[in-house]
Amino acid sequence: NAGVMQNPRHLVRRRGQEARLRCSPMKGHSHVYWYRQLPEEGLKFMVYLQKENIIDESGMPKERFSAEFPKEGPSILRIQQVVRGDSAAYFCASSQGQPRNTEAFFGQGTRLTVV
Amino acid sequence: GNSVTQMEGPVTLSEEAFLTINCTYTATGYPSLFWYVQYPGEGLQLLLKATKADDKGSNKGFEATYRKETTSFHLEKGSVQVSDSAVYFCAPGNEKLTFGTGTRLTIIP
């Protein structure tokens, strides 16, 4: 059973371009979470999705950022018109059940650099 | 929602020292409690968990006991190694899987 797969591992974008980050959860997991981490800082929650539904997006910036988890295929975090401040590591996690009592499994992250 | 207060870092210890990282939580009801660890350049991974009061989670020499009376879940290890250098996150199960800032631990030979 493969772990949570994120790709690409490293992504370089010029200011104004779009960044698409992909996350394939573990097999059988229907709950997906996205986080952003700056160097030497903790994980900042962005969004929680459960197959085709956004459960909580309270950590997502209101503009330029969107996330989806379609019925088929990976979850996608999309950042439009990237700016230098978007440079960070973005982590995805998945769980089989509700986060209150179920452990989560993390991917290796995508390191986005905006030049 | 549930939240956590975790010992601030960074923490620096010598190899073979005793480790305690304090964690107290606020929670609705009695959720599971987790410790996650993040090694350099990697995502978080579960270190240990406890699902109910008085449960002790353990893994790789680390232990933590779910204390309902003191709402605590302190992480301990009797003899740390250089390879334990990482960032440690305490997390009560909650509605959307959020974490605190973590505690950075550095073990020096």
Coordinates of C-alpha atoms in Angstrom, one line a residue:
Chain A
N1 CA 0.0 0.0 0.0
A2 CA 1.8 3.1 -1.2
G3 CA 1.9 6.1 1.1
V4 CA 0.6 9.5 0.3
M5 CA 2.1 10.7 -3.0
Q6 CA 2.7 14.3 -3.7
N7 CA 4.0 15.7 -7.0
P8 CA 6.0 17.4 -8.0
R9 CA 8.5 17.4 -5.2
H10 CA 9.9 20.7 -6.3
L11 CA 8.2 23.3 -8.4
V12 CA 9.6 26.6 -9.7
R13 CA 7.3 29.2 -11.1
R14 CA 7.7 32.7 -12.2
R15 CA 5.6 35.4 -10.7
G16 CA 2.2 35.5 -12.3
Q17 CA 2.1 31.9 -13.4
E18 CA -0.1 29.1 -12.0
A19 CA 1.1 26.4 -9.7
R20 CA -0.8 23.0 -9.5
L21 CA 0.1 20.7 -6.7
R22 CA -1.1 17.1 -6.7
C23 CA -1.8 14.7 -3.9
S24 CA -2.8 11.1 -4.2
P25 CA -4.1 9.9 -0.8
M26 CA -3.5 6.4 0.5
K27 CA -5.7 3.7 -0.9
G28 CA -9.1 3.7 0.9
H29 CA -8.6 7.2 2.4
S30 CA -11.4 9.7 1.6
H31 CA -10.2 12.6 3.8
V32 CA -7.5 14.9 2.5
Y33 CA -5.8 17.9 4.2
W34 CA -3.5 20.6 2.8
Y35 CA -0.9 22.6 4.8
R36 CA 1.6 25.2 4.1
Q37 CA 4.9 25.4 6.0
L38 CA 7.5 28.2 5.9
P39 CA 11.1 27.4 7.0
E40 CA 11.5 27.0 10.7
E41 CA 7.7 27.3 11.2
G42 CA 4.9 25.0 12.1
L43 CA 2.2 23.6 9.8
K44 CA -0.5 26.1 8.8
F45 CA -3.8 24.4 8.0
M46 CA -5.3 25.4 4.7
V47 CA -8.2 23.1 3.7
Y48 CA -9.9 19.8 4.6
L49 CA -11.7 17.9 1.8
Q50 CA -13.7 14.8 1.7
K51 CA -14.3 13.3 -1.7
E52 CA -15.8 16.0 -3.9
N53 CA -16.6 18.2 -0.9
I54 CA -14.8 21.0 0.9
I55 CA -15.4 20.4 4.6
D56 CA -13.3 23.4 5.9
E57 CA -11.4 26.0 4.0
S58 CA -10.9 28.4 6.8
G59 CA -7.1 28.5 6.3
M60 CA -7.2 29.2 2.6
P61 CA -6.5 32.7 1.3
K62 CA -9.7 34.1 -0.2
E63 CA -8.1 34.9 -3.5
R64 CA -5.9 32.9 -5.9
F65 CA -6.0 29.7 -4.0
S66 CA -8.4 26.8 -4.6
A67 CA -8.5 23.1 -3.8
E68 CA -10.5 20.1 -5.1
F69 CA -10.7 16.4 -4.5
P70 CA -12.6 14.9 -7.4
K71 CA -14.4 11.6 -7.4
E72 CA -11.6 10.2 -9.5
G73 CA -8.0 11.2 -9.4
P74 CA -5.8 13.1 -7.0
S75 CA -6.5 16.2 -4.9
I76 CA -5.3 19.4 -6.5
L77 CA -4.2 22.6 -4.8
R78 CA -4.1 25.4 -7.3
I79 CA -2.4 28.7 -6.8
Q80 CA -3.1 31.3 -9.5
Q81 CA -0.9 34.3 -10.3
V82 CA 1.8 33.2 -7.8
V83 CA 3.8 35.8 -5.9
R84 CA 7.1 35.5 -4.1
G85 CA 5.3 35.2 -0.8
D86 CA 3.7 31.9 -2.0
S87 CA 7.1 30.2 -1.8
A88 CA 6.8 27.5 0.8
A89 CA 6.5 23.8 1.4
Y90 CA 3.0 22.5 0.8
F91 CA 2.1 19.2 2.5
C92 CA -0.9 17.0 2.0
A93 CA -2.2 14.4 4.4
S94 CA -4.9 11.8 4.2
S95 CA -6.9 9.7 6.7
Q96 CA -9.4 6.9 6.5
G97 CA -11.8 8.4 8.9
Q98 CA -12.7 11.5 10.8
P99 CA -9.6 13.4 12.1
R100 CA -10.9 13.4 15.7
N101 CA -9.8 9.8 16.3
T102 CA -7.9 8.7 13.2
E103 CA -4.3 9.1 12.5
A104 CA -3.2 10.9 9.3
F105 CA -0.5 10.0 6.9
F106 CA 1.6 12.7 5.2
G107 CA 3.2 13.1 1.9
Q108 CA 6.8 14.3 1.4
G109 CA 5.6 17.7 0.4
T110 CA 6.0 20.0 -2.6
R111 CA 8.5 22.8 -2.3
L112 CA 7.3 25.7 -4.4
T113 CA 9.7 28.4 -5.3
V114 CA 8.5 31.6 -7.0
V115 CA 11.1 33.5 -8.9
Chain B
G1 CA -12.4 23.4 18.5
N2 CA -9.7 21.4 20.3
S3 CA -6.3 23.0 20.8
V4 CA -2.9 22.4 22.3
T5 CA -0.3 24.3 24.3
Q6 CA 3.1 22.8 23.7
M7 CA 6.5 23.4 25.2
E8 CA 8.3 26.0 23.2
G9 CA 11.5 25.2 21.6
P10 CA 14.1 25.0 20.6
V11 CA 15.3 22.3 23.0
T12 CA 18.9 21.1 22.9
L13 CA 20.0 18.1 24.8
S14 CA 23.1 15.9 24.9
E15 CA 23.0 12.3 23.7
E16 CA 21.6 9.9 26.3
A17 CA 19.8 12.7 28.2
F18 CA 16.3 12.3 29.5
L19 CA 13.6 14.1 27.4
T20 CA 10.3 15.6 28.3
I21 CA 8.3 17.8 26.0
N22 CA 5.2 19.1 27.7
C23 CA 1.8 19.2 26.1
T24 CA -1.5 20.3 27.5
Y25 CA -4.7 20.3 25.5
T26 CA -8.2 21.6 25.6
A27 CA -10.9 19.4 24.0
T28 CA -14.5 18.8 23.7
G29 CA -15.2 15.3 25.0
Y30 CA -12.3 12.8 24.9
P31 CA -10.7 12.7 21.5
S32 CA -7.7 10.6 20.7
L33 CA -4.3 12.3 21.3
F34 CA -1.4 12.2 19.0
W35 CA 2.3 13.0 18.8
Y36 CA 3.7 13.5 15.3
V37 CA 7.4 13.9 14.4
Q38 CA 8.9 15.7 11.4
Y39 CA 12.4 14.9 10.4
P40 CA 14.3 17.4 8.2
G41 CA 13.0 17.6 4.7
E42 CA 10.1 15.3 5.3
G43 CA 6.4 15.4 6.1
L44 CA 5.0 14.6 9.5
Q45 CA 4.6 11.0 10.6
L46 CA 2.8 9.5 13.5
L47 CA 5.0 8.8 16.5
L48 CA 2.5 7.5 18.9
K49 CA -1.2 7.9 20.0
A50 CA -3.6 7.2 22.8
T51 CA -7.3 6.8 22.4
K52 CA -8.7 7.1 25.9
A53 CA -7.9 8.3 29.4
D54 CA -4.9 6.6 31.1
D55 CA -3.8 5.0 27.8
K56 CA -0.1 5.0 27.2
G57 CA 1.2 5.3 23.7
S58 CA 4.7 4.2 23.0
N59 CA 7.0 3.8 20.0
K60 CA 10.8 4.0 19.4
G61 CA 11.5 4.4 23.1
F62 CA 9.1 7.4 23.3
E63 CA 6.1 7.3 25.7
A64 CA 3.1 9.6 26.5
T65 CA 0.2 9.0 28.8
Y66 CA -3.3 10.4 28.2
R67 CA -4.0 12.3 31.5
K68 CA -7.6 13.4 31.7
E69 CA -7.2 15.0 35.1
T70 CA -4.4 17.3 34.1
T71 CA -5.4 17.4 30.4
S72 CA -1.9 16.6 29.5
F73 CA 0.0 14.3 27.1
H74 CA 3.6 14.9 27.8
L75 CA 6.2 13.1 25.6
E76 CA 9.1 11.4 27.3
K77 CA 12.2 9.3 26.3
G78 CA 14.7 7.9 28.7
S79 CA 17.8 8.3 26.6
V80 CA 17.8 10.4 23.4
Q81 CA 19.9 9.8 20.3
V82 CA 21.2 12.2 17.7
S83 CA 18.7 10.6 15.3
D84 CA 15.9 11.9 17.4
S85 CA 16.6 15.5 16.3
A86 CA 13.4 16.6 14.7
V87 CA 10.3 18.8 15.3
Y88 CA 7.6 17.2 17.5
F89 CA 4.0 18.1 17.3
C90 CA 1.3 17.3 19.9
A91 CA -2.2 17.2 18.5
P92 CA -5.6 16.3 20.0
G93 CA -7.9 14.9 17.5
N94 CA -10.1 17.6 16.2
E95 CA -12.6 18.5 13.5
K96 CA -10.0 19.4 10.9
L97 CA -6.6 18.1 11.9
T98 CA -4.7 21.2 13.0
F99 CA -1.3 21.4 14.7
G100 CA 0.5 23.8 16.9
T101 CA 3.9 25.3 16.2
G102 CA 5.8 22.2 17.3
T103 CA 8.9 21.8 19.4
R104 CA 12.3 21.6 17.7
L105 CA 14.6 19.1 19.4
T106 CA 18.3 19.0 18.7
I107 CA 20.5 16.3 20.2
I108 CA 24.2 16.9 20.3
P109 CA 26.8 14.1 20.5

